[in-house]
Short mmCIF file of C-alpha atoms and ligand atoms in Angstrom, two decimals:
data_model
loop_
_atom_site.label_atom_id
_atom_site.label_comp_id
_atom_site.label_asym_id
_atom_site.label_seq_id
_atom_site.Cartn_x
_atom_site.Cartn_y
_atom_site.Cartn_z
CA MET A 1373 0.00 0.00 0.00
CA LYS A 1374 1.30 3.46 -0.94
CA ILE A 1375 0.79 6.51 1.26
CA PHE A 1376 1.55 10.04 0.23
CA VAL A 1377 2.87 12.43 2.90
CA VAL A 1378 2.53 16.19 2.42
CA ASN A 1379 4.20 19.01 4.34
CA ALA A 1380 2.88 22.30 2.94
CA GLY A 1381 4.59 25.52 4.02
CA SER A 1382 3.69 29.09 3.10
CA SER A 1383 5.85 29.05 -0.05
CA SER A 1384 6.88 25.41 -0.25
CA LEU A 1385 5.40 21.94 -0.52
CA LYS A 1386 7.45 18.93 0.54
CA TYR A 1387 6.27 15.40 -0.14
CA GLN A 1388 7.19 11.73 0.13
CA LEU A 1389 5.57 8.66 -1.36
CA ILE A 1390 6.03 5.76 1.04
CA ASP A 1391 5.53 2.04 0.39
CA MET A 1392 3.98 0.82 3.65
CA ASP A 1393 4.80 -2.84 2.89
CA ASP A 1394 8.43 -2.19 3.86
CA GLU A 1395 8.17 1.49 4.93
CA SER A 1396 10.57 2.50 2.15
CA VAL A 1397 10.52 5.86 0.36
CA ILE A 1398 9.48 5.46 -3.29
CA ALA A 1399 10.00 9.13 -4.22
CA LYS A 1400 10.33 12.48 -2.55
CA GLY A 1401 10.51 16.09 -3.58
CA ILE A 1402 9.87 19.71 -2.92
CA CYS A 1403 8.16 22.64 -4.67
CA GLU A 1404 9.68 25.98 -3.70
CA ARG A 1405 8.96 29.65 -4.32
CA ILE A 1406 5.19 29.09 -4.56
CA GLY A 1407 3.58 32.51 -5.06
CA THR A 1408 6.73 34.19 -6.36
CA GLY A 1409 7.85 31.83 -9.15
CA GLY A 1410 8.03 28.08 -8.80
CA VAL A 1411 10.48 25.21 -8.98
CA ILE A 1412 9.99 21.49 -8.41
CA LYS A 1413 12.80 19.08 -7.46
CA HIS A 1414 11.68 15.46 -7.52
CA LYS A 1415 13.72 12.31 -6.92
CA ALA A 1416 12.79 8.65 -7.29
CA SER A 1417 14.43 6.11 -4.96
CA ASP A 1418 16.37 4.60 -7.88
CA GLY A 1419 18.15 7.93 -8.39
CA ARG A 1420 16.14 9.28 -11.37
CA GLU A 1421 15.44 12.99 -11.01
CA TYR A 1422 13.02 15.54 -12.41
CA ARG A 1423 13.45 19.28 -12.01
CA ALA A 1424 11.42 22.07 -13.57
CA GLU A 1425 10.94 25.78 -13.17
CA THR A 1426 7.33 26.68 -13.79
CA ASP A 1427 4.87 29.26 -12.57
CA MET A 1428 3.19 28.27 -9.28
CA PRO A 1429 0.94 31.15 -8.19
CA THR A 1430 -0.75 28.92 -5.57
CA HIS A 1431 -0.43 25.48 -3.96
CA SER A 1432 -2.84 24.09 -6.60
CA GLU A 1433 -0.37 24.70 -9.45
CA ALA A 1434 2.41 23.28 -7.27
CA PHE A 1435 0.31 20.22 -6.68
CA ALA A 1436 -0.34 19.78 -10.40
CA GLN A 1437 3.45 19.69 -10.86
CA VAL A 1438 3.80 17.07 -8.13
CA VAL A 1439 1.19 14.91 -9.86
CA TYR A 1440 3.06 15.30 -13.17
CA ALA A 1441 6.38 14.39 -11.50
CA LEU A 1442 4.87 11.29 -9.88
CA THR A 1443 2.90 9.99 -12.85
CA GLN A 1444 4.41 11.32 -16.11
CA SER A 1445 7.91 12.80 -15.73
CA GLU A 1446 11.17 11.00 -16.55
CA ALA A 1447 11.33 10.20 -12.82
CA LYS A 1448 7.74 8.93 -12.61
CA VAL A 1449 7.08 6.21 -10.02
CA ILE A 1450 3.38 5.42 -10.53
CA ASP A 1451 1.01 5.31 -13.50
CA SER A 1452 -1.91 6.98 -11.79
CA LEU A 1453 -2.93 8.59 -8.52
CA ASP A 1454 -5.29 5.62 -8.01
CA GLU A 1455 -2.24 3.69 -6.80
CA ILE A 1456 -2.05 5.96 -3.74
CA SER A 1457 -4.30 4.71 -0.94
CA ALA A 1458 -4.31 7.76 1.31
CA ILE A 1459 -2.63 11.08 2.04
CA GLY A 1460 -1.22 12.26 5.37
CA HIS A 1461 -0.64 15.94 6.05
CA ARG A 1462 1.69 17.54 8.55
CA VAL A 1463 -0.10 20.32 10.41
CA VAL A 1464 1.89 22.55 12.76
CA GLN A 1465 -0.71 23.74 15.26
CA GLY A 1466 -3.57 21.63 16.63
CA GLY A 1467 -4.11 23.84 19.69
CA THR A 1468 -6.28 22.16 22.31
CA LEU A 1469 -8.63 20.95 19.58
CA PHE A 1470 -6.51 17.96 18.55
CA SER A 1471 -4.60 15.58 20.80
CA GLU A 1472 -4.16 12.94 18.11
CA SER A 1473 -4.12 12.45 14.36
CA VAL A 1474 -7.53 12.45 12.63
CA LEU A 1475 -9.18 11.80 9.27
CA VAL A 1476 -9.87 14.97 7.28
CA ASP A 1477 -13.37 16.29 6.73
CA GLU A 1478 -14.64 19.82 6.12
CA GLU A 1479 -14.95 20.49 9.86
CA VAL A 1480 -11.34 19.42 10.46
CA ILE A 1481 -10.11 21.75 7.71
CA ARG A 1482 -12.10 24.61 9.21
CA LYS A 1483 -10.60 23.91 12.64
CA VAL A 1484 -7.07 23.84 11.15
CA GLU A 1485 -7.81 27.21 9.54
CA SER A 1486 -9.32 28.57 12.76
CA LEU A 1487 -6.02 27.83 14.54
CA GLY A 1488 -4.22 30.06 12.02
CA GLU A 1489 -3.92 32.87 14.54
CA LEU A 1490 -1.66 30.66 16.66
CA ALA A 1491 0.50 29.66 13.68
CA PRO A 1492 0.02 32.30 10.98
CA LEU A 1493 2.97 31.12 8.87
CA HIS A 1494 1.97 27.47 8.94
CA ASN A 1495 -1.66 26.50 9.50
CA PRO A 1496 -3.17 28.49 6.60
CA ALA A 1497 -0.55 26.90 4.29
CA ASN A 1498 -1.27 23.44 5.73
CA ALA A 1499 -4.99 23.94 5.01
CA LEU A 1500 -4.16 25.06 1.45
CA GLY A 1501 -2.17 21.84 1.00
CA ILE A 1502 -5.17 19.78 2.13
CA ARG A 1503 -7.53 21.61 -0.22
CA ALA A 1504 -5.08 21.27 -3.13
CA CYS A 1505 -4.96 17.50 -2.45
CA ILE A 1506 -8.74 17.22 -2.41
CA ALA A 1507 -8.80 18.99 -5.79
CA ALA A 1508 -6.12 16.67 -7.23
CA PHE A 1509 -7.19 13.32 -5.72
CA GLY A 1510 -10.95 13.87 -5.44
CA PRO A 1511 -12.99 14.06 -2.25
CA GLU A 1512 -13.25 10.27 -1.83
CA LYS A 1513 -9.51 9.70 -1.25
CA PRO A 1514 -8.90 9.40 2.52
CA GLN A 1515 -6.71 12.14 3.96
CA THR A 1516 -5.41 12.58 7.50
CA VAL A 1517 -3.80 15.34 9.52
CA VAL A 1518 -0.96 14.76 11.98
CA PHE A 1519 -0.24 17.63 14.36
CA ASP A 1520 3.16 18.85 15.61
CA THR A 1521 1.51 19.85 18.88
CA ALA A 1522 -0.60 16.72 19.55
CA PHE A 1523 2.11 14.78 21.42
CA HIS A 1524 2.40 17.64 23.94
CA GLN A 1525 -1.30 17.76 24.83
CA THR A 1526 -0.63 15.47 27.82
CA MET A 1527 1.23 18.25 29.70
CA GLU A 1528 -0.37 19.26 32.98
CA PRO A 1529 -1.44 22.87 33.56
CA LYS A 1530 1.54 23.43 35.89
CA ALA A 1531 3.80 22.79 32.86
CA TYR A 1532 1.83 24.51 30.12
CA MET A 1533 0.63 27.68 31.86
CA TYR A 1534 2.55 30.98 31.70
CA ALA A 1535 2.34 33.09 34.87
CA LEU A 1536 0.45 35.89 33.13
CA PRO A 1537 -3.03 37.14 34.11
CA TYR A 1538 -5.31 34.10 33.75
CA GLU A 1539 -7.75 36.01 31.57
CA TYR A 1540 -5.33 35.86 28.61
CA TYR A 1541 -5.33 32.08 28.79
CA GLU A 1542 -9.13 32.13 28.81
CA LYS A 1543 -9.52 34.83 26.16
CA TYR A 1544 -6.73 33.94 23.73
CA GLY A 1545 -5.48 30.48 24.68
CA ILE A 1546 -2.08 31.84 25.74
CA ARG A 1547 -0.23 28.76 27.00
CA ARG A 1548 2.57 26.37 26.04
CA TYR A 1549 1.65 24.12 23.09
CA GLY A 1550 5.12 22.90 22.06
CA ALA A 1551 6.16 21.72 18.61
CA HIS A 1552 8.22 18.98 16.89
CA GLY A 1553 5.83 16.54 18.65
CA THR A 1554 5.93 14.02 15.81
CA SER A 1555 9.72 13.86 16.05
CA HIS A 1556 9.76 13.57 19.86
CA ARG A 1557 7.14 10.80 19.65
CA PHE A 1558 9.11 8.88 17.01
CA VAL A 1559 12.48 8.95 18.78
CA SER A 1560 11.02 8.24 22.24
CA ASP A 1561 9.11 5.21 20.88
CA ARG A 1562 12.29 4.04 19.20
CA VAL A 1563 14.56 4.42 22.25
CA ALA A 1564 12.11 2.37 24.34
CA GLU A 1565 12.22 -0.29 21.62
CA LEU A 1566 16.04 -0.24 21.60
CA LEU A 1567 16.17 -0.52 25.39
CA GLY A 1568 13.62 -3.34 25.29
CA LYS A 1569 11.42 -1.68 27.92
CA PRO A 1570 7.86 -0.35 27.84
CA LYS A 1571 7.93 3.41 27.25
CA LYS A 1572 5.68 3.94 30.26
CA ASP A 1573 8.45 2.58 32.54
CA LEU A 1574 11.09 5.02 31.27
CA LYS A 1575 11.99 8.65 31.95
CA ILE A 1576 13.20 10.01 28.62
CA ILE A 1577 14.59 13.37 27.48
CA THR A 1578 14.48 13.89 23.71
CA CYS A 1579 16.55 16.69 22.17
CA HIS A 1580 15.52 17.71 18.64
CA LEU A 1581 18.46 19.84 17.47
CA GLY A 1582 17.99 21.16 13.95
CA ASN A 1583 17.49 24.62 12.57
CA GLY A 1584 14.57 24.68 15.01
CA CYS A 1585 15.41 23.12 18.39
CA SER A 1586 13.29 21.73 21.21
CA ILE A 1587 13.72 19.42 24.18
CA THR A 1588 10.93 17.27 25.65
CA ALA A 1589 10.55 15.39 28.93
CA ILE A 1590 8.63 12.11 28.67
CA LYS A 1591 7.45 10.26 31.78
CA ASP A 1592 4.90 7.45 32.17
CA GLY A 1593 4.95 7.18 28.38
CA VAL A 1594 3.67 10.72 27.75
CA CYS A 1595 5.07 14.22 27.32
CA CYS A 1596 5.17 16.07 30.65
CA ASP A 1597 7.07 19.18 29.50
CA THR A 1598 8.61 20.68 26.39
CA SER A 1599 10.76 23.72 25.67
CA MET A 1600 8.84 25.30 22.79
CA GLY A 1601 5.88 27.31 23.97
CA PHE A 1602 2.96 29.33 22.69
CA THR A 1603 4.93 29.39 19.44
CA PRO A 1604 8.13 27.63 18.32
CA LEU A 1605 10.12 30.65 19.52
CA ASP A 1606 10.28 29.66 23.19
CA GLY A 1607 12.93 27.45 24.73
CA PHE A 1608 16.64 27.71 23.94
CA MET A 1609 18.53 29.36 21.09
CA MET A 1610 18.18 27.94 17.59
CA GLY A 1611 19.50 28.74 14.10
CA THR A 1612 17.72 32.08 13.77
CA ARG A 1613 15.36 32.04 16.80
CA SER A 1614 16.29 33.55 20.13
CA GLY A 1615 14.56 31.08 22.45
CA ALA A 1616 13.42 32.53 25.77
CA VAL A 1617 14.62 36.04 26.64
CA ASP A 1618 13.52 38.44 29.34
CA PRO A 1619 10.40 40.11 27.83
CA SER A 1620 11.56 43.41 29.36
CA ALA A 1621 14.62 43.35 27.10
CA LEU A 1622 12.26 43.21 24.12
CA THR A 1623 10.02 46.07 25.26
CA TYR A 1624 13.20 48.07 25.94
CA ILE A 1625 14.58 47.43 22.42
CA ALA A 1626 11.13 48.21 20.93
CA GLU A 1627 11.12 51.59 22.65
CA LYS A 1628 14.72 52.47 21.81
CA GLU A 1629 14.54 51.34 18.18
CA HIS A 1630 10.90 52.34 17.56
CA MET A 1631 10.05 48.81 16.52
CA SER A 1632 6.50 47.46 16.14
CA PRO A 1633 5.39 44.14 17.74
CA GLN A 1634 5.70 42.54 14.29
CA GLU A 1635 9.25 43.86 13.85
CA ILE A 1636 10.22 42.54 17.28
CA SER A 1637 8.71 39.16 16.40
CA ASP A 1638 10.64 39.07 13.10
CA MET A 1639 13.84 40.03 14.89
CA CYS A 1640 13.42 37.23 17.45
CA ASN A 1641 12.37 34.62 14.86
CA LYS A 1642 14.60 35.42 11.91
CA LYS A 1643 17.63 37.45 13.00
CA SER A 1644 18.48 36.02 16.41
CA GLY A 1645 19.80 32.69 17.69
CA ALA A 1646 23.11 31.44 16.32
CA LEU A 1647 22.82 33.85 13.38
CA GLY A 1648 22.25 36.86 15.62
CA ILE A 1649 25.13 36.02 17.96
CA SER A 1650 27.68 35.01 15.34
CA GLY A 1651 26.68 37.61 12.75
CA LEU A 1652 27.76 34.92 10.31
CA SER A 1653 25.34 32.05 9.72
CA ASN A 1654 22.51 30.03 11.21
CA ASP A 1655 24.04 26.84 9.86
CA ASN A 1656 25.79 24.68 12.43
CA ARG A 1657 28.39 23.48 9.92
CA ASP A 1658 29.43 27.05 9.07
CA LEU A 1659 29.70 27.92 12.75
CA VAL A 1660 31.80 24.88 13.60
CA GLU A 1661 34.19 25.68 10.75
CA ALA A 1662 34.40 29.36 11.67
CA ALA A 1663 34.93 28.61 15.38
CA GLU A 1664 37.76 26.23 14.52
CA GLY A 1665 39.30 29.07 12.49
CA GLY A 1666 39.18 31.36 15.53
CA HIS A 1667 35.89 33.25 14.91
CA VAL A 1668 35.10 34.41 18.45
CA ARG A 1669 31.37 34.99 18.05
CA ALA A 1670 30.83 31.72 16.20
CA ARG A 1671 32.46 30.01 19.19
CA LEU A 1672 30.25 32.02 21.55
CA ALA A 1673 27.09 30.96 19.63
CA LEU A 1674 28.08 27.29 19.86
CA ASP A 1675 29.01 27.57 23.55
CA MET A 1676 25.75 29.36 24.39
CA GLN A 1677 23.59 26.82 22.61
CA ARG A 1678 25.33 23.84 24.21
CA TYR A 1679 25.12 25.48 27.66
CA GLN A 1680 21.38 26.01 27.25
CA ILE A 1681 20.87 22.40 26.09
CA VAL A 1682 22.74 21.13 29.16
CA LYS A 1683 20.61 23.37 31.42
CA TYR A 1684 17.37 22.01 29.90
CA ILE A 1685 18.53 18.42 30.37
CA GLY A 1686 19.25 19.25 34.02
CA ALA A 1687 15.89 20.96 34.48
CA TYR A 1688 13.93 18.08 32.95
CA THR A 1689 15.90 15.51 34.94
CA ALA A 1690 14.83 17.43 38.05
CA ALA A 1691 11.22 17.75 36.84
CA MET A 1692 11.00 13.97 36.35
CA ASN A 1693 13.09 13.15 39.42
CA GLY A 1694 15.52 11.23 37.23
CA VAL A 1695 16.22 10.17 33.69
CA ASP A 1696 16.83 6.78 32.07
CA ALA A 1697 17.52 7.77 28.47
CA ILE A 1698 18.52 10.85 26.51
CA VAL A 1699 18.05 10.99 22.74
CA LEU A 1700 19.73 13.40 20.33
CA THR A 1701 18.15 13.92 16.93
CA GLY A 1702 17.62 16.55 14.16
CA GLY A 1703 20.27 17.71 11.66
CA ILE A 1704 22.69 18.84 14.39
CA GLY A 1705 21.97 16.05 16.88
CA GLU A 1706 22.41 13.41 14.19
CA ASN A 1707 25.54 14.86 12.58
CA ASN A 1708 27.69 16.67 15.13
CA PRO A 1709 29.77 14.20 17.20
CA GLU A 1710 31.85 16.96 18.83
CA LEU A 1711 28.75 18.63 20.27
CA ARG A 1712 27.39 15.28 21.47
CA GLU A 1713 30.65 14.38 23.22
CA LYS A 1714 30.79 17.76 24.96
CA ILE A 1715 27.16 17.42 26.09
CA CYS A 1716 27.91 13.94 27.49
CA ASN A 1717 30.95 15.30 29.35
CA GLU A 1718 29.00 18.24 30.77
CA ILE A 1719 26.29 15.96 32.19
CA SER A 1720 28.70 13.35 33.51
CA TYR A 1721 27.17 13.97 36.98
CA LEU A 1722 24.30 11.77 35.74
CA GLY A 1723 26.72 8.85 35.49
CA ILE A 1724 27.21 9.22 31.73
CA THR A 1725 30.45 8.40 29.92
CA CYS A 1726 30.65 9.04 26.20
CA ASP A 1727 31.59 6.03 24.05
CA THR A 1728 33.82 8.02 21.71
CA ALA A 1729 34.12 5.26 19.09
CA ALA A 1730 30.33 4.80 18.84
CA ASN A 1731 29.86 8.57 18.86
CA HIS A 1732 31.70 8.98 15.53
CA CYS A 1733 28.48 8.08 13.69
CA ARG A 1734 26.66 10.58 11.50
CA GLY A 1735 23.02 10.23 10.51
CA LYS A 1736 22.87 6.73 11.98
CA GLU A 1737 21.29 5.14 15.01
CA ALA A 1738 23.80 4.50 17.83
CA ARG A 1739 24.11 4.24 21.59
CA ILE A 1740 26.83 6.78 22.39
CA SER A 1741 27.08 6.22 26.15
CA THR A 1742 29.20 3.34 27.44
CA ALA A 1743 27.45 0.15 28.54
CA ASP A 1744 28.18 0.95 32.22
CA SER A 1745 26.71 4.50 32.05
CA LYS A 1746 23.75 4.99 34.38
CA VAL A 1747 21.80 6.82 31.68
CA ALA A 1748 21.62 5.59 28.09
CA VAL A 1749 22.39 8.27 25.50
CA TYR A 1750 21.30 7.56 21.94
CA VAL A 1751 21.50 9.19 18.53
CA ILE A 1752 18.31 8.35 16.64
CA PRO A 1753 17.65 9.90 13.22
CA THR A 1754 14.14 11.28 13.27
CA ASN A 1755 11.55 10.36 10.65
CA GLU A 1756 8.47 12.54 10.90
CA GLU A 1757 7.20 11.48 7.46
CA LEU A 1758 7.14 7.84 8.53
CA VAL A 1759 5.11 8.71 11.66
CA ILE A 1760 2.60 10.56 9.46
CA ALA A 1761 2.40 7.59 7.07
CA ARG A 1762 1.99 5.12 9.96
CA ASP A 1763 -0.75 7.23 11.59
CA THR A 1764 -2.48 7.52 8.22
CA LEU A 1765 -2.36 3.76 7.70
CA ALA A 1766 -3.73 3.17 11.21
CA LEU A 1767 -6.60 5.63 10.69
CA ILE A 1768 -7.70 4.24 7.32
CA SER A 1769 -7.45 0.67 8.64
CA LYS A 1770 -9.87 1.32 11.50
P1 LIG B 1031 17.32 20.23 10.34
O1 LIG B 1031 16.54 21.47 10.61
O2 LIG B 1031 16.96 19.07 11.22
O3 LIG B 1031 17.38 19.84 8.87
O4 LIG B 1031 18.85 20.57 10.74
C1 LIG B 1031 19.56 21.60 10.12
C2 LIG B 1031 20.85 21.82 10.89
O5 LIG B 1031 21.61 20.60 10.91
C3 LIG B 1031 21.73 22.89 10.27
O6 LIG B 1031 22.21 23.77 11.29
C4 LIG B 1031 22.87 22.09 9.71
O7 LIG B 1031 24.08 22.80 9.73
C5 LIG B 1031 22.95 20.92 10.66
N1 LIG B 1031 23.71 19.84 10.04
C6 LIG B 1031 23.36 19.10 8.98
N2 LIG B 1031 24.39 18.27 8.65
C7 LIG B 1031 25.40 18.53 9.53
C8 LIG B 1031 26.72 18.03 9.72
N3 LIG B 1031 27.21 17.08 8.93
N4 LIG B 1031 27.45 18.54 10.76
C9 LIG B 1031 26.96 19.50 11.58
N5 LIG B 1031 25.71 20.01 11.42
C10 LIG B 1031 24.95 19.54 10.43
#
């Protein structure tokens, strides 16, 4: 059975076609610059590629290109869309309306759109992706939505509330929602499998370290706290996002620089984090190279981020009164052995020793703490598309 996974952004549309018989990727691709041009890059698993620049004013034209790439291009992988059994969509914000993945109907789409105020860059685009799919596949083809926030809906109020006047929670839903939930769910399920223990018997800290970064505490099999908040800006510093800062610093800058709330938000989301500190790049590889060459602020950015990660691990260990396993994932977590070794050394108080030979891996699953370490530290490549495909299969099989 083939399942199609869609991740629609405001100006992009990423997709994967997955064969659920062996969970392999048949083809994947991306449409970029939707609304301002249009380019599709498509790749079949046997290496054949299709690339075209063509006008994509909306997600519908982008989708028409995806259909062409899949069914007619030189890198085609199917003869017709009938071969696809169902479609799973990634949706960023499910608010308190969704605590699990669901089948799509008109009411679900309207709810996804209604949550647009909480995720203005993402939810409207996600809904456009769903509507474009309905237009391409017809209304009878089952579609599902899988939410980035759903995994975090198990947090208790003491973890998700901000200490602001309660009326803003009631009026506007101001609270912690978290993000990257699909990734945290995947790697925490997998580490339990690798340890051969039920997830509900483990205290797990999962660190998703990519361009966006978040850390989650998982106890009794469910999320009990996570670093991202009302939006994916909260937590610790990321590629271009600041993470948590004293709100008074922001009102002070706004006054001094005559900046609007939107300008402050853009500054915190797009010009801060590792990019803002280094003045060089948001890309971890660039920063590592520059720091090795003596770039002082690149070194500072790397030191700050690692320090904040170590503090979160300590905080969540305290919140859960212990930890059994720590997982590192995301582009940085999966590919930066030096960072992983330093993290292990800086949390050696937990009884962790880094297995330096095992830690040399990149993009591969590995236990990187020695066998006699009291806490197991793992690198587990995340696979959000596979979670979406699995959830979709489960929902259409019900
Ligand atoms: P993601 O958002 O998960 O795709 O992760 C993107 C981040 O992973 C970027 O900061 C990349 O620099 C980083 N990354 C990817 N490959 C490597 C690598 N080989 N070494 C260090 N960082 C990497």
